[in-house]
């Protein structure tokens, strides 16, 4: 089945050359699902040769703008490219599901004029599946070879934020969303092959006087310790904070995670980094 996970964006709210906003693409056979859609997501999909109508599902982790500013772009481009089937949108109940329900509202005039001018059918409605962020791993969607579970994570004061797990024919991939290192992601990742996790070099961030950022993101050393306990074959770092600008910066992320004790395959993510979901073929860098 060749299930894969691809980083469509490894950035944060701060724009950095070469790093789009947060997003992760899962592919399994003909099926494609996107987790979050930050700045530039649609361009990254185009670079991968993925047309927006191929995306059948969008899973939102939380309502921070860096994860959502590309959602309208994805939904509208999907329509303009001829996508007629409703996009399934998974969202925890609360601000994130409210956002999903409103995302096309400010584009009503644009949608109307495109419909008239191109004699285009109306955009397919979003198929929004909102759920209470669960305290334990809970299946929130299932179709064919793909089963998706969610769990509430620790990104306070953001409520609710969730991580997702994709169980696919070849293996299981967990995407943390934004969170401190927490036992919830550890439970969700048990037995998974690939863990895509946000990463924050707390020491470096605090040295820049940005304690509030370190307070609700995943410390890289602690992440290494937690990831080792999960037994995942491959750990992929994304949402890199502070953004690495040099090889030295990239290595610092890896050194922290190793210091924490992680012994598996470790990838400091770049945009378009692609990893197979199956453990035995996982890449190592
Ligand atoms: Zn974020
Ligand atoms: Zn966030």
PDB file of N, CA and C and ligand atoms in Angstrom, residues 11-13 22 36 61-62 64-67 155 177-178 198 216-217 239 241, ligand 1:
ATOM      1  N   UNK A  11       7.311  25.078   9.737  1.00  0.00           N
ATOM      2  CA  UNK A  11       7.510  26.376  10.372  1.00  0.00           C
ATOM      3  C   UNK A  11       6.589  26.620  11.552  1.00  0.00           C
ATOM      4  N   UNK A  12       6.567  27.849  11.977  1.00  0.00           N
ATOM      5  CA  UNK A  12       5.788  28.333  13.124  1.00  0.00           C
ATOM      6  C   UNK A  12       5.131  29.641  12.673  1.00  0.00           C
ATOM      7  N   UNK A  13       4.540  30.422  13.580  1.00  0.00           N
ATOM      8  CA  UNK A  13       3.949  31.683  13.104  1.00  0.00           C
ATOM      9  C   UNK A  13       4.953  32.634  12.439  1.00  0.00           C
ATOM     10  N   UNK A  22       2.717  25.099   9.543  1.00  0.00           N
ATOM     11  CA  UNK A  22       2.568  23.707   9.951  1.00  0.00           C
ATOM     12  C   UNK A  22       1.552  22.927   9.115  1.00  0.00           C
ATOM     13  N   UNK A  36      -3.773  19.866   9.573  1.00  0.00           N
ATOM     14  CA  UNK A  36      -3.532  21.305   9.619  1.00  0.00           C
ATOM     15  C   UNK A  36      -3.113  21.840   8.240  1.00  0.00           C
ATOM     16  N   UNK A  61      -5.805  20.305  14.393  1.00  0.00           N
ATOM     17  CA  UNK A  61      -5.352  19.983  15.751  1.00  0.00           C
ATOM     18  C   UNK A  61      -5.810  21.004  16.780  1.00  0.00           C
ATOM     19  N   UNK A  62      -5.796  22.291  16.413  1.00  0.00           N
ATOM     20  CA  UNK A  62      -6.212  23.347  17.334  1.00  0.00           C
ATOM     21  C   UNK A  62      -6.371  24.636  16.556  1.00  0.00           C
ATOM     22  N   UNK A  64      -4.880  27.740  16.740  1.00  0.00           N
ATOM     23  CA  UNK A  64      -3.842  28.743  16.504  1.00  0.00           C
ATOM     24  C   UNK A  64      -3.731  29.027  15.002  1.00  0.00           C
ATOM     25  N   UNK A  65      -3.590  30.334  14.688  1.00  0.00           N
ATOM     26  CA  UNK A  65      -3.645  30.756  13.286  1.00  0.00           C
ATOM     27  C   UNK A  65      -2.574  30.103  12.422  1.00  0.00           C
ATOM     28  N   UNK A  66      -1.385  29.841  12.986  1.00  0.00           N
ATOM     29  CA  UNK A  66      -0.337  29.269  12.124  1.00  0.00           C
ATOM     30  C   UNK A  66      -0.751  27.917  11.543  1.00  0.00           C
ATOM     31  N   UNK A  67      -1.710  27.240  12.179  1.00  0.00           N
ATOM     32  CA  UNK A  67      -2.163  25.924  11.709  1.00  0.00           C
ATOM     33  C   UNK A  67      -3.384  26.019  10.787  1.00  0.00           C
ATOM     34  N   UNK A 155      -1.572  21.920  25.488  1.00  0.00           N
ATOM     35  CA  UNK A 155      -1.135  23.157  24.836  1.00  0.00           C
ATOM     36  C   UNK A 155      -1.823  24.339  25.518  1.00  0.00           C
ATOM     37  N   UNK A 177       0.526  17.605  16.673  1.00  0.00           N
ATOM     38  CA  UNK A 177       0.013  18.959  16.786  1.00  0.00           C
ATOM     39  C   UNK A 177       0.903  19.728  17.741  1.00  0.00           C
ATOM     40  N   UNK A 178       0.395  20.806  18.322  1.00  0.00           N
ATOM     41  CA  UNK A 178       1.191  21.595  19.270  1.00  0.00           C
ATOM     42  C   UNK A 178       0.901  21.119  20.690  1.00  0.00           C
ATOM     43  N   UNK A 198       6.068  18.067  17.246  1.00  0.00           N
ATOM     44  CA  UNK A 198       6.591  19.440  17.308  1.00  0.00           C
ATOM     45  C   UNK A 198       7.796  19.474  18.242  1.00  0.00           C
ATOM     46  N   UNK A 216       4.469  26.195  26.416  1.00  0.00           N
ATOM     47  CA  UNK A 216       3.421  25.310  25.874  1.00  0.00           C
ATOM     48  C   UNK A 216       3.861  24.561  24.613  1.00  0.00           C
ATOM     49  N   UNK A 217       5.189  24.384  24.494  1.00  0.00           N
ATOM     50  CA  UNK A 217       5.692  23.562  23.393  1.00  0.00           C
ATOM     51  C   UNK A 217       6.574  22.438  23.935  1.00  0.00           C
ATOM     52  N   UNK A 239       7.584  21.815  13.207  1.00  0.00           N
ATOM     53  CA  UNK A 239       7.215  23.009  13.997  1.00  0.00           C
ATOM     54  C   UNK A 239       8.433  23.442  14.821  1.00  0.00           C
ATOM     55  N   UNK A 241      11.235  25.200  16.667  1.00  0.00           N
ATOM     56  CA  UNK A 241      11.306  26.462  17.421  1.00  0.00           C
ATOM     57  C   UNK A 241      12.560  26.437  18.297  1.00  0.00           C
TER      58      UNK A 241
HETATM   59 ZN1  LIG B   1       1.803  26.196  16.134  1.00  0.00          ZN
END
